[in-house]
GROMACS .gro file of C-alpha atoms in nm:
model
  277
    1MET     CA    1   7.068  14.195  17.021
    2LYS     CA    2   7.002  13.861  17.191
    3ASP     CA    3   7.281  13.661  17.354
    4ARG     CA    4   7.260  13.289  17.419
    5THR     CA    5   7.531  13.112  17.618
    6VAL     CA    6   7.553  12.739  17.555
    7LYS     CA    7   7.708  12.469  17.772
    8MET     CA    8   7.973  12.289  17.574
    9LYS     CA    9   8.285  12.078  17.587
   10ILE     CA   10   8.631  12.230  17.546
   11CYS     CA   11   8.727  12.253  17.180
   12ARG     CA   12   8.974  12.421  16.945
   13GLY     CA   13   8.794  12.751  16.979
   14GLU     CA   14   8.900  12.793  17.344
   15SER     CA   15   9.274  12.735  17.303
   16PRO     CA   16   9.508  12.875  17.184
   17GLY     CA   17   9.283  13.148  17.042
   18SER     CA   18   8.922  13.216  16.953
   19VAL     CA   19   8.694  13.144  16.659
   20ILE     CA   20   8.398  13.365  16.568
   21TYR     CA   21   8.158  13.398  16.275
   22ILE     CA   22   8.015  13.747  16.231
   23PRO     CA   23   7.787  13.944  15.999
   24HIS     CA   24   7.970  14.242  15.851
   25GLY     CA   25   7.669  14.432  15.718
   26GLY     CA   26   7.596  14.592  15.384
   27GLY     CA   27   7.908  14.731  15.218
   28PRO     CA   28   8.060  15.019  15.418
   29TRP     CA   29   7.728  15.129  15.574
   30PRO     CA   30   7.828  15.027  15.930
   31LEU     CA   31   8.118  15.274  15.916
   32LEU     CA   32   7.878  15.556  15.825
   33GLY     CA   33   7.655  15.502  16.128
   34ASP     CA   34   7.368  15.389  15.905
   35PRO     CA   35   7.049  15.363  16.120
   36ARG     CA   36   6.965  15.023  15.966
   37HIS     CA   37   7.294  14.891  16.105
   38ILE     CA   38   7.284  15.035  16.459
   39ASN     CA   39   7.241  14.693  16.624
   40LEU     CA   40   7.525  14.550  16.418
   41ILE     CA   41   7.752  14.846  16.492
   42GLU     CA   42   7.693  14.806  16.866
   43PHE     CA   43   7.755  14.432  16.842
   44LEU     CA   44   8.083  14.465  16.651
   45LYS     CA   45   8.211  14.725  16.896
   46ALA     CA   46   8.128  14.487  17.183
   47VAL     CA   47   8.292  14.178  17.031
   48PRO     CA   48   8.644  14.237  17.173
   49GLY     CA   49   8.499  14.216  17.523
   50LEU     CA   50   8.375  13.865  17.445
   51LEU     CA   51   8.712  13.733  17.327
   52THR     CA   52   9.069  13.687  17.438
   53GLN     CA   53   9.282  13.980  17.319
   54PRO     CA   54   9.440  13.849  16.996
   55SER     CA   55   9.800  13.888  16.889
   56ALA     CA   56   9.709  13.805  16.527
   57ILE     CA   57   9.388  13.784  16.325
   58LEU     CA   58   9.295  13.555  16.036
   59VAL     CA   59   8.983  13.660  15.844
   60ILE     CA   60   8.795  13.438  15.600
   61SER     CA   61   8.599  13.692  15.396
   62ALA     CA   62   8.287  13.626  15.190
   63HIS     CA   63   8.419  13.872  14.931
   64TRP     CA   64   8.715  13.680  14.793
   65GLU     CA   65   8.699  13.358  14.593
   66GLU     CA   66   8.985  13.170  14.430
   67GLN     CA   67   9.037  12.827  14.277
   68HIS     CA   68   9.262  12.735  14.572
   69PRO     CA   69   9.289  12.876  14.927
   70THR     CA   70   9.483  13.200  14.888
   71LEU     CA   71   9.637  13.416  15.159
   72ILE     CA   72   9.722  13.786  15.156
   73SER     CA   73  10.094  13.785  15.232
   74ALA     CA   74  10.200  14.150  15.208
   75ALA     CA   75  10.360  14.320  15.507
   76SER     CA   76  10.139  14.629  15.464
   77PRO     CA   77   9.831  14.541  15.257
   78PRO     CA   78   9.632  14.829  15.104
   79LEU     CA   79   9.253  14.842  15.114
   80PHE     CA   80   9.039  14.709  14.831
   81TYR     CA   81   8.717  14.911  14.807
   82ASP     CA   82   8.513  14.628  14.660
   83TYR     CA   83   8.177  14.806  14.654
   84TYR     CA   84   8.004  15.043  14.415
   85GLY     CA   85   7.766  15.337  14.432
   86PHE     CA   86   7.839  15.444  14.789
   87PRO     CA   87   7.922  15.797  14.914
   88GLN     CA   88   8.261  15.922  14.799
   89GLU     CA   89   8.396  15.926  15.154
   90THR     CA   90   8.375  15.546  15.166
   91TYR     CA   91   8.655  15.525  14.907
   92SER     CA   92   8.902  15.696  15.139
   93ILE     CA   93   8.838  15.485  15.449
   94SER     CA   94   9.166  15.383  15.608
   95TYR     CA   95   9.260  15.076  15.809
   96SER     CA   96   9.635  15.033  15.826
   97ALA     CA   97   9.663  14.704  16.015
   98PRO     CA   98   9.993  14.535  15.928
   99GLY     CA   99  10.003  14.205  15.746
  100ASN     CA  100  10.167  13.892  15.880
  101PRO     CA  101  10.384  13.739  15.604
  102GLN     CA  102  10.545  13.483  15.832
  103LEU     CA  103  10.212  13.344  15.953
  104ALA     CA  104  10.082  13.345  15.594
  105ARG     CA  105  10.376  13.124  15.494
  106GLU     CA  106  10.312  12.895  15.792
  107ILE     CA  107   9.948  12.852  15.689
  108LEU     CA  108  10.053  12.786  15.330
  109HIS     CA  109  10.288  12.514  15.456
  110ILE     CA  110  10.010  12.357  15.665
  111PHE     CA  111   9.781  12.343  15.363
  112GLU     CA  112  10.052  12.184  15.150
  113GLU     CA  113  10.137  11.929  15.421
  114ASN     CA  114   9.772  11.825  15.415
  115GLY     CA  115   9.760  11.786  15.038
  116ILE     CA  116   9.574  12.111  14.970
  117GLN     CA  117   9.713  12.329  14.692
  118ALA     CA  118   9.725  12.688  14.817
  119ALA     CA  119   9.883  13.020  14.722
  120LEU     CA  120  10.011  13.351  14.854
  121GLU     CA  121   9.889  13.684  14.714
  122GLY     CA  122  10.120  13.980  14.762
  123SER     CA  123   9.929  14.261  14.593
  124ARG     CA  124   9.560  14.225  14.681
  125GLY     CA  125   9.430  14.451  14.956
  126TYR     CA  126   9.203  14.382  15.250
  127ASP     CA  127   8.842  14.388  15.126
  128HIS     CA  128   8.544  14.523  15.320
  129GLY     CA  129   8.476  14.181  15.470
  130LEU     CA  130   8.785  14.254  15.678
  131PHE     CA  131   8.824  14.628  15.717
  132VAL     CA  132   8.460  14.716  15.791
  133PRO     CA  133   8.415  14.489  16.095
  134LEU     CA  134   8.773  14.526  16.220
  135LYS     CA  135   8.758  14.906  16.208
  136LEU     CA  136   8.471  14.878  16.458
  137MET     CA  137   8.617  14.590  16.659
  138TYR     CA  138   8.983  14.693  16.673
  139PRO     CA  139   8.997  15.056  16.552
  140GLU     CA  140   9.361  15.104  16.653
  141ALA     CA  141   9.460  14.883  16.356
  142VAL     CA  142   9.772  14.750  16.529
  143ILE     CA  143   9.697  14.376  16.530
  144PRO     CA  144   9.860  14.194  16.233
  145CYS     CA  145   9.600  14.050  15.996
  146ILE     CA  146   9.583  13.787  15.725
  147GLN     CA  147   9.292  13.740  15.486
  148LEU     CA  148   9.208  13.395  15.348
  149SER     CA  149   8.995  13.342  15.039
  150LEU     CA  150   8.702  13.113  14.990
  151LEU     CA  151   8.708  12.854  14.714
  152ASP     CA  152   8.523  12.945  14.397
  153SER     CA  153   8.373  12.594  14.399
  154LEU     CA  154   8.158  12.710  14.695
  155ASN     CA  155   8.167  12.348  14.811
  156PRO     CA  156   8.066  12.324  15.180
  157VAL     CA  157   8.261  12.001  15.233
  158GLU     CA  158   8.582  12.162  15.108
  159HIS     CA  159   8.535  12.466  15.330
  160ILE     CA  160   8.487  12.255  15.641
  161ARG     CA  161   8.804  12.069  15.548
  162ILE     CA  162   8.995  12.397  15.519
  163GLY     CA  163   8.892  12.474  15.875
  164THR     CA  164   8.991  12.128  15.994
  165VAL     CA  165   9.339  12.175  15.847
  166LEU     CA  166   9.372  12.513  16.021
  167ARG     CA  167   9.351  12.330  16.353
  168ASP     CA  168   9.721  12.251  16.303
  169LEU     CA  169   9.808  12.618  16.360
  170GLN     CA  170  10.012  12.666  16.676
  171GLU     CA  171   9.990  13.045  16.685
  172GLU     CA  172   9.892  13.157  17.035
  173ASN     CA  173   9.613  13.412  17.076
  174LEU     CA  174   9.515  13.382  16.711
  175LEU     CA  175   9.164  13.507  16.642
  176ILE     CA  176   8.995  13.338  16.346
  177ILE     CA  177   8.703  13.535  16.205
  178GLY     CA  178   8.454  13.410  15.949
  179SER     CA  179   8.313  13.731  15.800
  180GLY     CA  180   7.987  13.698  15.609
  181SER     CA  181   7.622  13.690  15.713
  182SER     CA  182   7.386  13.410  15.811
  183PHE     CA  183   7.120  13.586  15.601
  184HIS     CA  184   7.221  13.730  15.265
  185ASN     CA  185   6.945  13.796  15.017
  186LEU     CA  186   7.017  14.133  14.855
  187THR     CA  187   6.670  14.165  14.704
  188ALA     CA  188   6.511  14.117  15.044
  189PHE     CA  189   6.746  14.374  15.199
  190ARG     CA  190   6.677  14.632  14.929
  191ASN     CA  191   6.300  14.583  14.927
  192ASN     CA  192   6.275  14.566  15.307
  193THR     CA  193   6.045  14.266  15.275
  194ALA     CA  194   5.840  14.153  15.573
  195GLY     CA  195   5.554  13.919  15.658
  196GLU     CA  196   5.602  13.569  15.523
  197GLU     CA  197   5.960  13.638  15.422
  198ASN     CA  198   6.051  13.728  15.780
  199TYR     CA  199   5.914  13.389  15.881
  200TRP     CA  200   6.141  13.225  15.622
  201ASN     CA  201   6.436  13.421  15.760
  202GLU     CA  202   6.358  13.326  16.121
  203THR     CA  203   6.296  12.960  16.037
  204PHE     CA  204   6.635  12.924  15.870
  205GLU     CA  205   6.804  13.109  16.158
  206ASN     CA  206   6.646  12.869  16.406
  207TRP     CA  207   6.771  12.573  16.203
  208LEU     CA  208   7.120  12.719  16.197
  209VAL     CA  209   7.123  12.784  16.573
  210GLU     CA  210   7.009  12.427  16.638
  211THR     CA  211   7.275  12.294  16.402
  212LEU     CA  212   7.559  12.490  16.560
  213THR     CA  213   7.458  12.449  16.925
  214GLY     CA  214   7.224  12.150  16.963
  215ASP     CA  215   7.366  11.911  17.224
  216HIS     CA  216   7.144  11.632  17.088
  217LEU     CA  217   7.355  11.624  16.771
  218SER     CA  218   7.676  11.427  16.735
  219GLU     CA  219   7.961  11.605  16.558
  220LYS     CA  220   7.905  11.376  16.260
  221GLU     CA  221   7.541  11.484  16.247
  222ARG     CA  222   7.633  11.850  16.291
  223ARG     CA  223   7.886  11.832  16.011
  224THR     CA  224   7.639  11.651  15.783
  225ARG     CA  225   7.376  11.919  15.838
  226LEU     CA  226   7.627  12.190  15.745
  227GLU     CA  227   7.745  11.997  15.441
  228HIS     CA  228   7.381  11.972  15.327
  229TRP     CA  229   7.274  12.317  15.443
  230VAL     CA  230   7.086  12.369  15.117
  231ASP     CA  231   6.826  12.117  15.243
  232ALA     CA  232   6.743  12.336  15.543
  233PRO     CA  233   6.407  12.515  15.541
  234PHE     CA  234   6.413  12.827  15.320
  235ALA     CA  235   6.790  12.793  15.277
  236GLN     CA  236   6.800  12.920  14.921
  237TYR     CA  237   6.577  13.217  15.002
  238CYS     CA  238   6.820  13.317  15.276
  239HIS     CA  239   7.123  13.242  15.057
  240PRO     CA  240   7.051  13.264  14.683
  241ARG     CA  241   7.430  13.237  14.660
  242GLU     CA  242   7.617  13.086  14.953
  243GLU     CA  243   7.941  13.285  14.974
  244HIS     CA  244   7.829  13.470  15.289
  245LEU     CA  245   7.746  13.146  15.469
  246LEU     CA  246   8.063  12.951  15.388
  247PRO     CA  247   8.297  13.137  15.626
  248LEU     CA  248   8.082  12.972  15.893
  249HIS     CA  249   8.175  12.629  15.755
  250VAL     CA  250   8.543  12.715  15.787
  251CYS     CA  251   8.491  12.829  16.146
  252TYR     CA  252   8.309  12.510  16.235
  253GLY     CA  253   8.586  12.308  16.073
  254VAL     CA  254   8.842  12.481  16.295
  255ALA     CA  255   8.642  12.431  16.614
  256GLY     CA  256   8.494  12.086  16.550
  257CYS     CA  257   8.236  12.122  16.826
  258PRO     CA  258   7.921  12.317  16.917
  259ALA     CA  259   7.941  12.694  16.938
  260LYS     CA  260   7.949  12.812  17.298
  261ARG     CA  261   7.770  13.138  17.231
  262VAL     CA  262   7.512  13.265  16.983
  263ILE     CA  263   7.437  13.633  16.948
  264GLU     CA  264   7.141  13.730  16.733
  265VAL     CA  265   7.183  14.061  16.551
  266GLU     CA  266   6.922  14.233  16.335
  267PHE     CA  267   7.022  14.468  16.055
  268MET     CA  268   6.840  14.600  15.750
  269GLY     CA  269   6.522  14.440  15.882
  270LYS     CA  270   6.653  14.081  15.889
  271LYS     CA  271   6.778  13.850  16.160
  272THR     CA  272   7.134  13.721  16.151
  273SER     CA  273   7.343  13.533  16.403
  274SER     CA  274   7.701  13.533  16.523
  275TYR     CA  275   7.868  13.222  16.666
  276ILE     CA  276   8.157  13.207  16.909
  277TRP     CA  277   8.365  12.898  16.989
   0.00000   0.00000   0.00000
């Protein structure tokens, strides 16, 4: 695990809460102590020490797509075991964090005020993009949580805009988490590829770090690079489908400035990176 601290100007991510993009690993494996996820497990357990203690958490998960931004609004959401072929014990994992219906309604109102059609979802449970990392980060499960969907358009411009609109939130000590992975090629994970493919992985990671932290970039340039991420070197190898990258676009939209911290985390033989604003 490699930690880089970056000099930066004050931005949305420092007040009133925090913004972080994290990898959540492969399915429920981090909760089973899987050896391929040891670095990630240690990182997720250490995250609370890097952040202000939140009074509420908003998670943008890579594992939920809707036509419009949709928010889980139940007071006590169940869990949605959205994975297949894992040990039976992974289908009885519990994480009983309460929902936050009032904050969900406030976010819905903010979207509507900004001309974005949005919706509340009262029956869907937290998926593993939320409960896997949070069970390691905040195992007491007492902090109220909301989950926000991606858009099924997978349009990077629209996801940055969603983040920009979320800047209007006035909730103090709100932690916004983009839960995905900066590398997400399932074939590469399963085959444990190395050699040239590790170079492709590292080259894209370096481009992403430069994009999110480079002080030589204006915010217009930074945003343009993220909007056109597919033009980055080896982008489509690292993300054959981009749903695990797009929570990062939402986080950047919220912050609107360079990340102040980059933590590189390796799991399943590939490099990924976490960004904190």
